[in-house]
PDB file of C-alpha atoms in Angstrom:
ATOM      1  CA  MET A 286     -30.760 -29.492  -8.552  1.00 50.00           C
ATOM      2  CA  ARG A 287     -27.011 -30.066  -8.810  1.00 44.00           C
ATOM      3  CA  TRP A 288     -26.694 -27.391 -11.521  1.00 41.00           C
ATOM      4  CA  ILE A 289     -28.466 -24.876  -9.307  1.00 43.00           C
ATOM      5  CA  ALA A 290     -25.977 -25.524  -6.504  1.00 37.00           C
ATOM      6  CA  ILE A 291     -23.051 -25.133  -8.908  1.00 40.00           C
ATOM      7  CA  LEU A 292     -24.547 -21.919 -10.287  1.00 35.00           C
ATOM      8  CA  LEU A 293     -25.040 -20.503  -6.795  1.00 37.00           C
ATOM      9  CA  VAL A 294     -21.429 -21.283  -5.849  1.00 40.00           C
ATOM     10  CA  ALA A 295     -20.186 -19.666  -9.074  1.00 41.00           C
ATOM     11  CA  LEU A 296     -22.283 -16.532  -8.545  1.00 40.00           C
ATOM     12  CA  THR A 297     -21.160 -16.240  -4.934  1.00 43.00           C
ATOM     13  CA  THR A 298     -17.521 -16.558  -6.008  1.00 43.00           C
ATOM     14  CA  LEU A 299     -17.942 -13.944  -8.733  1.00 43.00           C
ATOM     15  CA  SER A 300     -19.704 -11.497  -6.436  1.00 44.00           C
ATOM     16  CA  ALA A 301     -16.923 -11.867  -3.853  1.00 46.00           C
ATOM     17  CA  CYS A 302     -14.342 -11.049  -6.529  1.00 49.00           C
ATOM     18  CA  ALA A 303     -16.341  -8.097  -7.781  1.00 51.00           C
ATOM     19  CA  SER A 304     -16.558  -6.562  -4.317  1.00 66.00           C
ATOM     20  CA  LYS A 305     -12.752  -6.321  -4.206  1.00 83.00           C
ATOM     21  CA  PHE A 306     -12.832  -3.429  -6.676  1.00 87.00           C
ATOM     22  CA  GLN A 307     -14.569  -0.167  -5.918  1.00 91.00           C
ATOM     23  CA  THR A 308     -15.257   2.848  -8.087  1.00 92.00           C
ATOM     24  CA  TYR A 309     -14.205   6.335  -7.040  1.00 93.00           C
ATOM     25  CA  ASN A 310     -15.577   9.469  -8.684  1.00 92.00           C
ATOM     26  CA  GLY A 311     -14.400  12.149  -6.248  1.00 94.00           C
ATOM     27  CA  PRO A 312     -11.571  14.674  -6.414  1.00 97.00           C
ATOM     28  CA  GLU A 313      -8.249  13.416  -7.753  1.00 97.00           C
ATOM     29  CA  VAL A 314      -5.665  12.220  -5.244  1.00 98.00           C
ATOM     30  CA  THR A 315      -2.767  14.546  -6.109  1.00 98.00           C
ATOM     31  CA  ARG A 316      -0.367  13.307  -3.407  1.00 98.00           C
ATOM     32  CA  ILE A 317      -0.027  10.765  -0.627  1.00 98.00           C
ATOM     33  CA  ILE A 318       1.612  11.856   2.619  1.00 98.00           C
ATOM     34  CA  VAL A 319       2.812   9.384   5.255  1.00 98.00           C
ATOM     35  CA  PHE A 320       4.027  10.371   8.725  1.00 98.00           C
ATOM     36  CA  LYS A 321       5.870   7.347  10.091  1.00 97.00           C
ATOM     37  CA  GLU A 322       6.061   8.477  13.729  1.00 96.00           C
ATOM     38  CA  GLN A 323       2.308   9.123  13.788  1.00 97.00           C
ATOM     39  CA  ARG A 324       1.572   5.937  11.779  1.00 97.00           C
ATOM     40  CA  ARG A 325      -0.784   8.016   9.590  1.00 98.00           C
ATOM     41  CA  MET A 326      -1.280   8.217   5.844  1.00 98.00           C
ATOM     42  CA  HIS A 327      -3.266  10.960   4.107  1.00 98.00           C
ATOM     43  CA  LEU A 328      -4.633  10.926   0.563  1.00 98.00           C
ATOM     44  CA  MET A 329      -4.500  14.547  -0.521  1.00 98.00           C
ATOM     45  CA  HIS A 330      -6.244  16.666  -3.140  1.00 98.00           C
ATOM     46  CA  HIS A 331      -3.782  19.541  -3.229  1.00 98.00           C
ATOM     47  CA  ASN A 332      -3.856  20.897   0.375  1.00 97.00           C
ATOM     48  CA  LYS A 333      -6.993  19.042   1.504  1.00 98.00           C
ATOM     49  CA  ALA A 334      -6.950  15.564   3.042  1.00 98.00           C
ATOM     50  CA  LEU A 335      -9.578  13.427   1.296  1.00 98.00           C
ATOM     51  CA  ARG A 336      -9.015  10.385   3.526  1.00 98.00           C
ATOM     52  CA  SER A 337      -6.675   9.487   6.391  1.00 98.00           C
ATOM     53  CA  TYR A 338      -5.659   6.050   7.646  1.00 98.00           C
ATOM     54  CA  ASP A 339      -3.752   4.432  10.487  1.00 97.00           C
ATOM     55  CA  VAL A 340      -0.891   2.374   9.024  1.00 97.00           C
ATOM     56  CA  ASP A 341       1.552  -0.344   9.975  1.00 96.00           C
ATOM     57  CA  LEU A 342       5.120  -0.048   8.741  1.00 96.00           C
ATOM     58  CA  GLY A 343       8.246  -2.155   8.498  1.00 93.00           C
ATOM     59  CA  PHE A 344       9.168  -4.195  11.561  1.00 90.00           C
ATOM     60  CA  SER A 345      12.063  -1.778  12.232  1.00 87.00           C
ATOM     61  CA  PRO A 346      10.316   1.531  11.490  1.00 81.00           C
ATOM     62  CA  ALA A 347      12.853   4.108  12.746  1.00 88.00           C
ATOM     63  CA  GLY A 348      15.033   5.622  10.031  1.00 89.00           C
ATOM     64  CA  HIS A 349      15.204   5.486   6.258  1.00 92.00           C
ATOM     65  CA  LYS A 350      15.406   2.175   4.414  1.00 94.00           C
ATOM     66  CA  SER A 351      19.025   1.765   3.372  1.00 90.00           C
ATOM     67  CA  GLN A 352      19.410  -1.894   2.471  1.00 93.00           C
ATOM     68  CA  GLU A 353      17.530  -5.037   1.667  1.00 95.00           C
ATOM     69  CA  GLY A 354      16.244  -6.843   4.740  1.00 94.00           C
ATOM     70  CA  ASP A 355      16.590  -3.940   7.189  1.00 94.00           C
ATOM     71  CA  GLY A 356      12.829  -3.920   7.889  1.00 94.00           C
ATOM     72  CA  ARG A 357      12.570  -0.174   7.404  1.00 95.00           C
ATOM     73  CA  THR A 358      10.035   1.819   5.435  1.00 97.00           C
ATOM     74  CA  PRO A 359      11.728   4.360   3.122  1.00 97.00           C
ATOM     75  CA  GLU A 360      11.607   8.103   3.766  1.00 97.00           C
ATOM     76  CA  GLY A 361      11.535  10.644   0.963  1.00 96.00           C
ATOM     77  CA  THR A 362       9.503  11.334  -2.135  1.00 97.00           C
ATOM     78  CA  TYR A 363       8.603   8.539  -4.518  1.00 98.00           C
ATOM     79  CA  THR A 364       5.937   7.819  -7.125  1.00 98.00           C
ATOM     80  CA  ILE A 365       3.255   5.152  -7.363  1.00 98.00           C
ATOM     81  CA  ASP A 366       4.537   3.155 -10.336  1.00 98.00           C
ATOM     82  CA  ARG A 367       2.445  -0.028 -10.403  1.00 97.00           C
ATOM     83  CA  ARG A 368      -0.794  -1.620  -9.261  1.00 97.00           C
ATOM     84  CA  ASN A 369      -1.222  -5.267  -8.328  1.00 96.00           C
ATOM     85  CA  PRO A 370      -4.796  -6.575  -8.164  1.00 95.00           C
ATOM     86  CA  ASN A 371      -3.499 -10.095  -7.406  1.00 93.00           C
ATOM     87  CA  SER A 372      -1.172  -9.271  -4.522  1.00 93.00           C
ATOM     88  CA  LYS A 373      -0.665 -11.897  -1.822  1.00 91.00           C
ATOM     89  CA  PHE A 374      -1.400  -8.955   0.489  1.00 92.00           C
ATOM     90  CA  TYR A 375      -4.918  -8.482  -0.906  1.00 93.00           C
ATOM     91  CA  LEU A 376      -4.411  -5.451  -3.203  1.00 96.00           C
ATOM     92  CA  SER A 377      -1.281  -3.353  -3.538  1.00 97.00           C
ATOM     93  CA  ILE A 378       0.148  -0.255  -5.161  1.00 98.00           C
ATOM     94  CA  GLY A 379       3.902  -0.026  -5.620  1.00 98.00           C
ATOM     95  CA  LEU A 380       6.411   2.745  -4.980  1.00 98.00           C
ATOM     96  CA  ASP A 381       9.362   3.396  -7.271  1.00 98.00           C
ATOM     97  CA  TYR A 382      11.792   2.638  -4.426  1.00 97.00           C
ATOM     98  CA  PRO A 383      14.736   2.471  -4.801  1.00 97.00           C
ATOM     99  CA  ASN A 384      15.366   5.707  -6.657  1.00 95.00           C
ATOM    100  CA  ALA A 385      18.783   6.765  -8.003  1.00 95.00           C
ATOM    101  CA  GLN A 386      19.789   8.291  -4.654  1.00 94.00           C
ATOM    102  CA  ASP A 387      18.856   5.104  -2.770  1.00 95.00           C
ATOM    103  CA  ARG A 388      20.777   2.921  -5.230  1.00 95.00           C
ATOM    104  CA  ALA A 389      23.865   5.154  -5.042  1.00 95.00           C
ATOM    105  CA  PHE A 390      23.859   5.118  -1.228  1.00 93.00           C
ATOM    106  CA  ALA A 391      23.504   1.333  -1.129  1.00 94.00           C
ATOM    107  CA  ALA A 392      26.295   0.926  -3.708  1.00 95.00           C
ATOM    108  CA  ARG A 393      28.645   3.043  -1.569  1.00 94.00           C
ATOM    109  CA  GLN A 394      27.834   0.743   1.366  1.00 94.00           C
ATOM    110  CA  GLY A 395      28.316  -2.370  -0.758  1.00 95.00           C
ATOM    111  CA  VAL A 396      24.750  -3.599  -0.152  1.00 96.00           C
ATOM    112  CA  SER A 397      21.526  -4.050  -2.096  1.00 96.00           C
ATOM    113  CA  PRO A 398      18.958  -1.275  -1.499  1.00 96.00           C
ATOM    114  CA  GLY A 399      16.094  -3.785  -1.596  1.00 95.00           C
ATOM    115  CA  GLY A 400      12.847  -3.054  -3.366  1.00 94.00           C
ATOM    116  CA  ASP A 401       9.241  -4.130  -3.741  1.00 95.00           C
ATOM    117  CA  ILE A 402       7.883  -1.476  -1.404  1.00 97.00           C
ATOM    118  CA  PHE A 403       4.087  -1.283  -1.549  1.00 98.00           C
ATOM    119  CA  ILE A 404       1.022   0.118   0.126  1.00 98.00           C
ATOM    120  CA  HIS A 405      -1.038  -3.023   0.689  1.00 97.00           C
ATOM    121  CA  GLY A 406      -3.728  -4.794   2.645  1.00 95.00           C
ATOM    122  CA  GLN A 407      -3.415  -7.867   4.819  1.00 91.00           C
ATOM    123  CA  PRO A 408      -2.757 -11.449   3.797  1.00 85.00           C
ATOM    124  CA  GLU A 409      -5.906 -13.552   3.908  1.00 71.00           C
ATOM    125  CA  LEU A 410      -4.416 -16.162   6.233  1.00 66.00           C
ATOM    126  CA  LEU A 411      -3.255 -13.690   8.886  1.00 61.00           C
ATOM    127  CA  LYS A 412      -6.091 -11.564  10.208  1.00 63.00           C
ATOM    128  CA  LYS A 413      -4.539 -10.672  13.586  1.00 71.00           C
ATOM    129  CA  LEU A 414      -1.150  -9.095  13.017  1.00 77.00           C
ATOM    130  CA  PRO A 415       1.206  -7.285  15.399  1.00 80.00           C
ATOM    131  CA  ALA A 416       1.952  -3.591  14.874  1.00 86.00           C
ATOM    132  CA  ASP A 417       4.608  -2.809  12.264  1.00 90.00           C
ATOM    133  CA  TRP A 418       4.637  -6.296  10.787  1.00 91.00           C
ATOM    134  CA  THR A 419       5.741  -5.614   7.198  1.00 93.00           C
ATOM    135  CA  ALA A 420       9.225  -5.940   5.729  1.00 92.00           C
ATOM    136  CA  GLY A 421       9.231  -2.206   4.862  1.00 94.00           C
ATOM    137  CA  CYS A 422       5.853  -1.628   3.249  1.00 96.00           C
ATOM    138  CA  ILE A 423       2.888   0.473   4.383  1.00 97.00           C
ATOM    139  CA  ALA A 424      -0.078  -1.673   5.422  1.00 96.00           C
ATOM    140  CA  VAL A 425      -3.753  -0.878   5.984  1.00 97.00           C
ATOM    141  CA  THR A 426      -6.856  -3.012   6.449  1.00 94.00           C
ATOM    142  CA  ASN A 427      -8.293  -4.746   3.396  1.00 94.00           C
ATOM    143  CA  LYS A 428     -11.398  -2.552   3.530  1.00 95.00           C
ATOM    144  CA  GLU A 429      -9.197   0.560   3.491  1.00 97.00           C
ATOM    145  CA  MET A 430      -7.047  -0.910   0.715  1.00 97.00           C
ATOM    146  CA  ARG A 431     -10.119  -1.318  -1.515  1.00 97.00           C
ATOM    147  CA  GLU A 432     -10.783   2.398  -1.113  1.00 97.00           C
ATOM    148  CA  ILE A 433      -7.133   3.395  -1.627  1.00 98.00           C
ATOM    149  CA  TYR A 434      -6.815   1.159  -4.696  1.00 98.00           C
ATOM    150  CA  ALA A 435      -9.839   2.870  -6.243  1.00 97.00           C
ATOM    151  CA  MET A 436      -8.620   6.385  -5.430  1.00 98.00           C
ATOM    152  CA  VAL A 437      -4.871   6.300  -6.153  1.00 98.00           C
ATOM    153  CA  LYS A 438      -3.646   6.192  -9.728  1.00 97.00           C
ATOM    154  CA  LYS A 439      -0.278   5.297 -11.192  1.00 98.00           C
ATOM    155  CA  GLY A 440       1.972   8.386 -11.222  1.00 98.00           C
ATOM    156  CA  THR A 441       0.729   9.771  -7.880  1.00 98.00           C
ATOM    157  CA  PRO A 442       3.608  11.181  -5.786  1.00 98.00           C
ATOM    158  CA  ILE A 443       4.050   9.908  -2.232  1.00 98.00           C
ATOM    159  CA  SER A 444       6.059  11.698   0.460  1.00 98.00           C
ATOM    160  CA  ILE A 445       7.112   9.665   3.477  1.00 98.00           C
ATOM    161  CA  TYR A 446       8.342  11.562   6.513  1.00 97.00           C
ATOM    162  CA  LYS A 447       9.811  10.253   9.776  1.00 94.00           C
TER     163      LYS A 447
END
């Protein structure tokens, strides 16, 4: 009887892990577009929006990220350069911020440009979060992040507008 209980716990744990990853077989996401003022993100296939999401941004969302700790989400065009299935924010996909222009601007100001900007879900311990709670990232619900993680591949361009 004890082995059955252990087996059931193991199977439940494995099925919970498996549900984190979805499969997507639709049109390729050719670009991500984020409009900060509207708090909207669109996964695009050329000129057609495949999916759209409400987003939370950095805790100081107005303006372009210019230095580490400013709480701003960058503006400009970047590329998805990494995927993290073990993120402390559920799942995440990373942007190649800072780019050469961001680093040069920060150097002229004598500051660090910061980094580690991601599109991610929500931390497991904090289910009720205020608006614009990240340190500069783009956040969605965990359910939405499962879909985004399945759809968006490394190398996808992302344009972030004010």
